[in-house]
CSV table of C-alpha atoms and ligand atoms in Angstrom, one decimal:
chain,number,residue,atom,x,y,z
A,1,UNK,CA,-14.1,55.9,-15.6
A,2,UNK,CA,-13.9,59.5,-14.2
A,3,UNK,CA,-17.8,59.7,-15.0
A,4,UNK,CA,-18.1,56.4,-12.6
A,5,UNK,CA,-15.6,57.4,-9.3
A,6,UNK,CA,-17.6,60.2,-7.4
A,7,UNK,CA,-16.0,62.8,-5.4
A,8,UNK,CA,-18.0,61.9,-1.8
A,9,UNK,CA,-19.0,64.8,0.3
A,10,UNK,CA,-18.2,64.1,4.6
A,11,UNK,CA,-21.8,63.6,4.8
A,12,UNK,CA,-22.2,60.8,2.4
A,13,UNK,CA,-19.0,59.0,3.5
A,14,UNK,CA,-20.4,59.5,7.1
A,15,UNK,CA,-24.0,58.3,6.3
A,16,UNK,CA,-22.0,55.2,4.5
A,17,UNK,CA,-20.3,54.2,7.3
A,18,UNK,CA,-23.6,54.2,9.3
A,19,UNK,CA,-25.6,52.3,7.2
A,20,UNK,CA,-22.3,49.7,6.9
A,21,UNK,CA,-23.3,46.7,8.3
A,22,UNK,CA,-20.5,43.6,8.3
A,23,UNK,CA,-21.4,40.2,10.5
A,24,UNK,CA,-18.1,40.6,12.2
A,25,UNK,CA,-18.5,44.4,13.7
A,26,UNK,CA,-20.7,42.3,16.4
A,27,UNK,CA,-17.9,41.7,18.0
A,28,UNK,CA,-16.7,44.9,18.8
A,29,UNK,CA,-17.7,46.2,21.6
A,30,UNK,CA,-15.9,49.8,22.6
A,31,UNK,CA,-13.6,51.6,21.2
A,32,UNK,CA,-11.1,54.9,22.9
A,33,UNK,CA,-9.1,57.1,20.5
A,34,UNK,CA,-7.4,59.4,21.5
A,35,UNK,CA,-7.5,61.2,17.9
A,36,UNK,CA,-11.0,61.4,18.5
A,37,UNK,CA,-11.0,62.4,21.8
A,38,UNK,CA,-12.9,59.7,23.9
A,39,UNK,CA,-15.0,56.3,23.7
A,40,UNK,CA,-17.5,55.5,20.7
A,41,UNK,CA,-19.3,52.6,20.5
A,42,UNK,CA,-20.5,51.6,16.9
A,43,UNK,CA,-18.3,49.6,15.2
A,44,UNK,CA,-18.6,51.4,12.1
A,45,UNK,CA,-16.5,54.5,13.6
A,46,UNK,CA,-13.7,52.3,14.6
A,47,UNK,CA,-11.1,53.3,12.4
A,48,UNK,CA,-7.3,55.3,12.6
A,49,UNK,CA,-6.5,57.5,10.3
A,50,UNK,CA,-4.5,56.1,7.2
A,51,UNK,CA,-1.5,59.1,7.9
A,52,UNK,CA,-0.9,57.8,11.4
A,53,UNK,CA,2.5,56.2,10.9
A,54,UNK,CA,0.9,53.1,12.8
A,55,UNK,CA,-0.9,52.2,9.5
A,56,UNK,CA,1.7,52.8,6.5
A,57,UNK,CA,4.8,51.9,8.4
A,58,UNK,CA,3.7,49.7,11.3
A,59,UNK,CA,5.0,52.2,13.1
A,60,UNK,CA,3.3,51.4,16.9
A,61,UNK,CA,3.3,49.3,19.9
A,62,UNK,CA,0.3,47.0,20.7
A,63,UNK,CA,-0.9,45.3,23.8
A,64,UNK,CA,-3.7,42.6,24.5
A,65,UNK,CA,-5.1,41.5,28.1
A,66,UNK,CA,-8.5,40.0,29.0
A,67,UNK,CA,-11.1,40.6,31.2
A,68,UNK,CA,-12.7,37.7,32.8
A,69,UNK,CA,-16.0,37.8,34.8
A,70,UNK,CA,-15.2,41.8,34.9
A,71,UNK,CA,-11.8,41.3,36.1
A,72,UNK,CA,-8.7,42.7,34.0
A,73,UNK,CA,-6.3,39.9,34.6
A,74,UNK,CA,-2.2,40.6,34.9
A,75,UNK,CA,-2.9,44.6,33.5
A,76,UNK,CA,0.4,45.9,35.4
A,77,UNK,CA,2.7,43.0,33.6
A,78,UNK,CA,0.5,44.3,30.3
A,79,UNK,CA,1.3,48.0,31.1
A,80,UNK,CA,5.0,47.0,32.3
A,81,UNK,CA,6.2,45.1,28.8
A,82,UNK,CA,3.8,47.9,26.6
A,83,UNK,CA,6.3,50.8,28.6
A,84,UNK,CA,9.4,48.3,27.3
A,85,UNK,CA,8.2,48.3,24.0
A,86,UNK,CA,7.3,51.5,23.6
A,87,UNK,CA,11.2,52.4,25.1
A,88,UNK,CA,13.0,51.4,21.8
A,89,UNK,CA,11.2,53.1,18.9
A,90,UNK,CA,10.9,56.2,21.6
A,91,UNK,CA,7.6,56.2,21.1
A,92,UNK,CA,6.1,58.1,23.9
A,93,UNK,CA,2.8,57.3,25.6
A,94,UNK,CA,0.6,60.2,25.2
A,95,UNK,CA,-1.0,60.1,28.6
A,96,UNK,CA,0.1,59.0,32.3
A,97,UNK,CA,0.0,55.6,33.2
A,98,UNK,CA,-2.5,56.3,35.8
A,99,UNK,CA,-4.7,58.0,33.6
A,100,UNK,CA,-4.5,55.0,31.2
A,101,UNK,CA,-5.5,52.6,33.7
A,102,UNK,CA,-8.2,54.7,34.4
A,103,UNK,CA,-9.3,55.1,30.6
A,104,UNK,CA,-9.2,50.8,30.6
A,105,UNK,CA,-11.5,50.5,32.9
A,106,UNK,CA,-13.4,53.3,31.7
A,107,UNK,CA,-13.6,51.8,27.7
A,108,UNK,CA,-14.0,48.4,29.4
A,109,UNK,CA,-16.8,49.3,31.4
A,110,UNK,CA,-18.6,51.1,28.9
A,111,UNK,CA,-18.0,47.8,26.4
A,112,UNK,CA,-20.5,46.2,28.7
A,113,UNK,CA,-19.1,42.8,28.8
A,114,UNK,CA,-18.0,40.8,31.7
A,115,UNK,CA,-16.1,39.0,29.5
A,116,UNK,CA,-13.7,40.7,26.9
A,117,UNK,CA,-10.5,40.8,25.1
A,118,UNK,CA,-8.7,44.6,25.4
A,119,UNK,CA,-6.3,45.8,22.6
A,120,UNK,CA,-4.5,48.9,23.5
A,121,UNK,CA,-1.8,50.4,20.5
A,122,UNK,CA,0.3,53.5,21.0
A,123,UNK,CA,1.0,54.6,17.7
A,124,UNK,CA,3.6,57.3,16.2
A,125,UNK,CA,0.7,59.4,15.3
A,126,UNK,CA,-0.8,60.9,11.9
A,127,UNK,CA,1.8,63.2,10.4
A,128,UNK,CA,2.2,62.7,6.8
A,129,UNK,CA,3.3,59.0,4.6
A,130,UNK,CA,7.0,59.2,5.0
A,131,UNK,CA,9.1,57.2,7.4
A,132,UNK,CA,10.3,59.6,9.2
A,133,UNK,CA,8.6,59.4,13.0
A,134,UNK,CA,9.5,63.6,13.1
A,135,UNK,CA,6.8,64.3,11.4
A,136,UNK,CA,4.3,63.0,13.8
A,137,UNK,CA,3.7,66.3,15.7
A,138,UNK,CA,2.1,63.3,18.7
A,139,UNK,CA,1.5,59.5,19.6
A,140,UNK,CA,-2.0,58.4,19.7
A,141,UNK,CA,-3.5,55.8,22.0
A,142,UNK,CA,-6.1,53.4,20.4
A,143,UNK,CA,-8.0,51.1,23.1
A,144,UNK,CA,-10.3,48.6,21.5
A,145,UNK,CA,-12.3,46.0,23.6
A,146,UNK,CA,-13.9,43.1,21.7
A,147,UNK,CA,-15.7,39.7,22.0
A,148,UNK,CA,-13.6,37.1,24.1
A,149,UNK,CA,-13.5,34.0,21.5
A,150,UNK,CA,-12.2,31.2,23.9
A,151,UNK,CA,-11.2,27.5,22.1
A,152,UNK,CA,-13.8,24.9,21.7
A,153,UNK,CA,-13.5,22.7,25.0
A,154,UNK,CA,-12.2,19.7,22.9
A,155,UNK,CA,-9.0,22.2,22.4
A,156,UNK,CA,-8.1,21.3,25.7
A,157,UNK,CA,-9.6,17.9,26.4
A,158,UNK,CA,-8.3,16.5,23.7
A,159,UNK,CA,-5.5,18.4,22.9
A,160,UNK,CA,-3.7,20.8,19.8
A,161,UNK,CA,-0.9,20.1,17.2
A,162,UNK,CA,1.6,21.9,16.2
A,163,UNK,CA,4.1,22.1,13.6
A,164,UNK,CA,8.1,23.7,13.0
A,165,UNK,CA,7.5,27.0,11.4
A,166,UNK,CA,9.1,27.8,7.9
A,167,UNK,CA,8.8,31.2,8.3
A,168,UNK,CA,12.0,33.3,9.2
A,169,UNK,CA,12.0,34.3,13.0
A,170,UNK,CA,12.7,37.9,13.9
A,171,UNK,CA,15.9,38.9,15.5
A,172,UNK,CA,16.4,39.4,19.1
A,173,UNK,CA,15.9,43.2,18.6
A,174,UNK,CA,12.5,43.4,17.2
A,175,UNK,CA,11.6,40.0,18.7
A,176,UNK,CA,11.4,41.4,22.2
A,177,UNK,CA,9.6,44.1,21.2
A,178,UNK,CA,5.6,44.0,20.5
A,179,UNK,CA,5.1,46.3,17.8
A,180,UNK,CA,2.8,46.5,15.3
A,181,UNK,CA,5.2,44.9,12.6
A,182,UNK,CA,3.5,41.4,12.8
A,183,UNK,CA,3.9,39.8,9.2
A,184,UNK,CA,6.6,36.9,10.6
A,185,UNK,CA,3.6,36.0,12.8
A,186,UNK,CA,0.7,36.9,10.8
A,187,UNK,CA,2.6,34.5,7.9
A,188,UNK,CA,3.2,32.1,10.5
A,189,UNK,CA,-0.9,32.1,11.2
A,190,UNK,CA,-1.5,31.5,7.7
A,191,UNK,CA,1.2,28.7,7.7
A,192,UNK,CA,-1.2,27.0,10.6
A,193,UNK,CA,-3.9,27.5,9.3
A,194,UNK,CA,-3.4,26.2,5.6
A,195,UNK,CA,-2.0,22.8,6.7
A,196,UNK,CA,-4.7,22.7,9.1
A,197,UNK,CA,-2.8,22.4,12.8
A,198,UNK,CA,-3.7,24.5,15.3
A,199,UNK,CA,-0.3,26.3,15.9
A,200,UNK,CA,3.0,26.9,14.4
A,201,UNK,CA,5.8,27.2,16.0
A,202,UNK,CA,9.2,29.0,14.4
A,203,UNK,CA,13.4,27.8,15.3
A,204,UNK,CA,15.7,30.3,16.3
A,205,UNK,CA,19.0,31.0,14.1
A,206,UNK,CA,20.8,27.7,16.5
A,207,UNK,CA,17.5,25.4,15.4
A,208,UNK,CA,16.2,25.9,18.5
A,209,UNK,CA,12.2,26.6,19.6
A,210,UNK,CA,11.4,29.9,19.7
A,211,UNK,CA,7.7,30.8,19.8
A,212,UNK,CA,4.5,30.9,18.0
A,213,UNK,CA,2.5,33.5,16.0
A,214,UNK,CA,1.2,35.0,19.2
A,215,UNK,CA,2.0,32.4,21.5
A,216,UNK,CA,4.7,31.0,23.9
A,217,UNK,CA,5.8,27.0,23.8
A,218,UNK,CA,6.9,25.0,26.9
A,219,UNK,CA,8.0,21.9,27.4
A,220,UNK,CA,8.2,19.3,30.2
A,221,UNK,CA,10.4,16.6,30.2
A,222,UNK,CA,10.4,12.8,30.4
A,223,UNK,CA,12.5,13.6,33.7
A,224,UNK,CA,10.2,16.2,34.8
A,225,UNK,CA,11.6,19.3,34.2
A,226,UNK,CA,9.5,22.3,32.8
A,227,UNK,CA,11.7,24.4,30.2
A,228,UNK,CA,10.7,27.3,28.5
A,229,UNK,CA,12.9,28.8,25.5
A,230,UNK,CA,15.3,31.8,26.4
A,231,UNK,CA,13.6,35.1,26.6
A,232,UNK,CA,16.3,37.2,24.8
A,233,UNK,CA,15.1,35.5,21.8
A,234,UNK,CA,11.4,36.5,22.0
A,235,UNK,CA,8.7,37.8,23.4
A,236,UNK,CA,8.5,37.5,27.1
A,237,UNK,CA,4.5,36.3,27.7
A,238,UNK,CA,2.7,37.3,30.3
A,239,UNK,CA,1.3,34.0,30.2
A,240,UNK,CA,4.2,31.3,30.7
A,241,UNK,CA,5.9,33.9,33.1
A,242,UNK,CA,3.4,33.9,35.6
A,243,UNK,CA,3.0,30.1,35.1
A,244,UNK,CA,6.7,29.6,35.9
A,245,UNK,CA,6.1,31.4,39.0
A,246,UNK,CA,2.6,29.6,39.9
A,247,UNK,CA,4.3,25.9,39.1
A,248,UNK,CA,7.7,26.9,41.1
A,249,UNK,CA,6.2,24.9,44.0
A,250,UNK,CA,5.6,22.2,42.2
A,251,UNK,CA,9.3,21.2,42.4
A,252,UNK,CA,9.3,21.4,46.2
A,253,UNK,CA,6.1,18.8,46.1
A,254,UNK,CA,7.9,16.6,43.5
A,255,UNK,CA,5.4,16.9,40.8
A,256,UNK,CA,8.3,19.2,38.7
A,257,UNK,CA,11.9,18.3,38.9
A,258,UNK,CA,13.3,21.8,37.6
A,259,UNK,CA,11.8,25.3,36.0
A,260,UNK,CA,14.1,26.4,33.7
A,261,UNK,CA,15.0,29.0,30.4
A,262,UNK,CA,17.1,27.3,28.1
A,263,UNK,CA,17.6,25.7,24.5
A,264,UNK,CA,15.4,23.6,23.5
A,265,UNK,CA,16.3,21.1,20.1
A,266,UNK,CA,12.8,20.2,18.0
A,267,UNK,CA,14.0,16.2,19.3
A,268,UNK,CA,13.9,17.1,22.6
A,269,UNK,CA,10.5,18.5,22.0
A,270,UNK,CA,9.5,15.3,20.0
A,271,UNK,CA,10.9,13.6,23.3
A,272,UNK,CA,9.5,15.2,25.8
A,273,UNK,CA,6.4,13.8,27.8
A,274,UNK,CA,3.7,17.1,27.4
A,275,UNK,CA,4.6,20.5,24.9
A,276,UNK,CA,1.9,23.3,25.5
A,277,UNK,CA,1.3,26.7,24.4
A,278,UNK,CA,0.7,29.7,26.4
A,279,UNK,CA,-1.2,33.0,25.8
A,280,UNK,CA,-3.2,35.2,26.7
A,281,UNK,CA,-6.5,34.5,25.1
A,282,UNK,CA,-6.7,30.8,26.0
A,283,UNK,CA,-4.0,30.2,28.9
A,284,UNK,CA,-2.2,26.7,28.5
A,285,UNK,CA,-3.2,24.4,25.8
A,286,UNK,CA,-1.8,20.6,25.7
A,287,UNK,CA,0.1,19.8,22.2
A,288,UNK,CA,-0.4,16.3,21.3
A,289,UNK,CA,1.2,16.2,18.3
A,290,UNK,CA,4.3,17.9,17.1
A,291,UNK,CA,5.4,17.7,13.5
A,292,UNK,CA,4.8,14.2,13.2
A,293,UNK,CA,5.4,12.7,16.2
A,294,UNK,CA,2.5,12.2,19.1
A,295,UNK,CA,3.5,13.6,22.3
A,296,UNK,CA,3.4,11.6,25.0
A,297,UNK,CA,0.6,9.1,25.2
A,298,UNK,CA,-1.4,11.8,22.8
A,299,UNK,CA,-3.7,12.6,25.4
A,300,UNK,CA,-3.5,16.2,27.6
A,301,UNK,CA,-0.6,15.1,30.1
A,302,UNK,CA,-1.1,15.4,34.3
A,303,UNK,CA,1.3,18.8,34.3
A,304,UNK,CA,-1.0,20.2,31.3
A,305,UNK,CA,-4.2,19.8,33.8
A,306,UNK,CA,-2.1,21.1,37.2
A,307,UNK,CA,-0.9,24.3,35.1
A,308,UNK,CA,-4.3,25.0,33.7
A,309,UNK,CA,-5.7,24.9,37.4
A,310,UNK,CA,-3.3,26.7,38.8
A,311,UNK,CA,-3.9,29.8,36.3
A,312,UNK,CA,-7.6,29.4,37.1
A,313,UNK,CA,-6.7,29.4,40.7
A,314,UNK,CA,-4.8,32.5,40.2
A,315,UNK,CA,-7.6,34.1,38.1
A,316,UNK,CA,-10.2,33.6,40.7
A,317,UNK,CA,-8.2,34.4,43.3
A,318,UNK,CA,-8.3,37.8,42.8
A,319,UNK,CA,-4.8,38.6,43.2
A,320,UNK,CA,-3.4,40.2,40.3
A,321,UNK,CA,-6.9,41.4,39.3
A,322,UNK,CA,-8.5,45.2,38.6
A,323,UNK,CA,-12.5,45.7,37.9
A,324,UNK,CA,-14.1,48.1,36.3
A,325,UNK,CA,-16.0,50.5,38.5
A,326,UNK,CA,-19.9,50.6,38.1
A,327,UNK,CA,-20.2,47.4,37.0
B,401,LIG,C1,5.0,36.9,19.5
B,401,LIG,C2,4.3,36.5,20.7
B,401,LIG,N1,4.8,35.6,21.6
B,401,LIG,C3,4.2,35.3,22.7
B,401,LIG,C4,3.0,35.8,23.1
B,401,LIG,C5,2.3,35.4,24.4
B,401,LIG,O1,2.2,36.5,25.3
B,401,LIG,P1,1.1,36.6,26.4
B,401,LIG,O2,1.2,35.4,27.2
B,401,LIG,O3,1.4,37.8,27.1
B,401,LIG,O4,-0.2,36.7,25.6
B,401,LIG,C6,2.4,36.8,22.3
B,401,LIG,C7,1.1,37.4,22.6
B,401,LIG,O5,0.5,38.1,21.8
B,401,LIG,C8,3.1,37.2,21.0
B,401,LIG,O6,2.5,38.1,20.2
């Protein structure tokens, strides 16, 4: 065995990794490390080192935010919740938050793509393997833009189903936090997946909704009202809170009787007339079956189309947009 395991010299592991070719490395597009210093651009390079606490102990903060049409959509909500997550591990971000704005746009632009998805982690930092984060002698910041994968059309002409989550939900402590201990949700992915529905959704401690693997749930009444789980529970999305604002008007026009955080049973949600999910990546997607009950007629419901609109409104709109210089 000993004869068989080499000892690799830097140059042969380096001259490995650059002849490494994977289908999936297509995808990504830029990369800015800190540990390293600046941007790089071949896939192969993209990597953190295994004594950064980020990678033994989950010991980090993420973020993710797109870029449509080369506009970074919502980045000061992004860069507000990342500075709430990082506040209760005391991570500390190794750079000002102007200067990370600046070294977005700067890893965005150089990713080339008018179309992207940006993950940004601030992580303890390398150190050693214990848990202790005194060890780290500084945080790192990993920025990493990739391919934006949006859902087939049909997902939202014809709709997505869901299922109640087995998987234990967090508690309100970690839950509100975005750190880079995703197993609950990375479990809850895998629950989706093998029984072949589009999202899971997981129950609080009281039975009530709480939120998906990476998502947000809403739901709108057969009355008309538009209620979104309590946010001490989980994570506040960037997604469903600017929709609350955007659809407030609705309930001066009529369309919307009320807007509203509260608890919400599963048979309320089996109930109602239109569930959707929220996120970043795709925006607002209709549920049209829940568990097994259809929602609804089981067709994407009017409110589904108006909050869809009104996100692409806001998108285009420029408003709470930031481009990349030189593009
Ligand atoms: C656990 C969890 N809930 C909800 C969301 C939705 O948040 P956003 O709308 O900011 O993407 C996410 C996003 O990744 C998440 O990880």
């Amino acid at each position: 065995m000993s004869e068989t395991i080499r000892t690799l010299s830097f140059d042969e592991v380096v001259d490995r990794l650059l002849r490494l070719k994977v289908p999936y490395h297509q995808n990504y597009l830029a990369m800015y490390s800190s540990w390293y210093g600046g941007i790089i651009t071949d896939p192969a390079l993209m990597m953190v080192p295994i004594d950064d606490h980020l990678v033994h102990r989950g010991d980090g903060i993420f973020e993710a935010f797109k870029c449509l049409n080369g506009n970074l959509y919502m980045l000061d909500r992004h860069l507000d919740r990342m500075e709430q997550s990082i506040k209760a591990p005391a991570l500390s971000l190794p750079l000002s938050r102007e200067t990370l704005v600046q070294t977005i746009l700067e890893t965005v632009r150089r990713a080339g793509a008018p179309d992207c998805l940006v993950r940004l982690f601030v992580s303890r930092g390398p150190g050693g393997f214990s848990t202790s984060p005194y060890e780290c002698p500084s945080s790192q910041l990993y920025i990493v833009v990739t391919a934006l994968h949006m859902p087939r059309p049909e997902k939202y002409e014809e709709g997505v189903t869901l299922l109640t989550s087995s998987i234990p939900t967090k508690s309100e402590y970690f839950a509100k936090i975005k750190s880079c201990n995703y197993l609950p949700n990375v479990l809850m992915k895998k629950e989706a997946e093998d029984a072949g529905v589009d999202f899971t959704v997981s129950l609080d401690a009281f039975g009530h909704l709480a939120e998906g693997s990476t998502e947000n749930v809403g739901i709108v009444s057969r009355t008309g009202e538009f209620l979104v789980p309590k946010f001490h529970r989980i994570l506040r999305g960037t997604t469903i809170s600017r929709l609350m604002e955007l659809v407030a008007p609705l309930v001066a026009s009529g369309d919307l009787t009320r807007v509203e955080e509260t608890d919400i049973t599963p048979e309320q949600a089996y109930d109602a007339a239109e569930i959707m999910m929220f996120g970043t990546t795709f925006d607002v997607l209709p549920v049209v079956r829940y568990d097994d009950h259809v929602i609804g007629d089981g067709r994407p419901g009017p409110c589904f189309r108006k909050f869809l609109a009104l996100m692409h409104e806001d998108m285009r709109s420029g408003r709470d947009v930031l481009t990349p210089v030189g593009r």
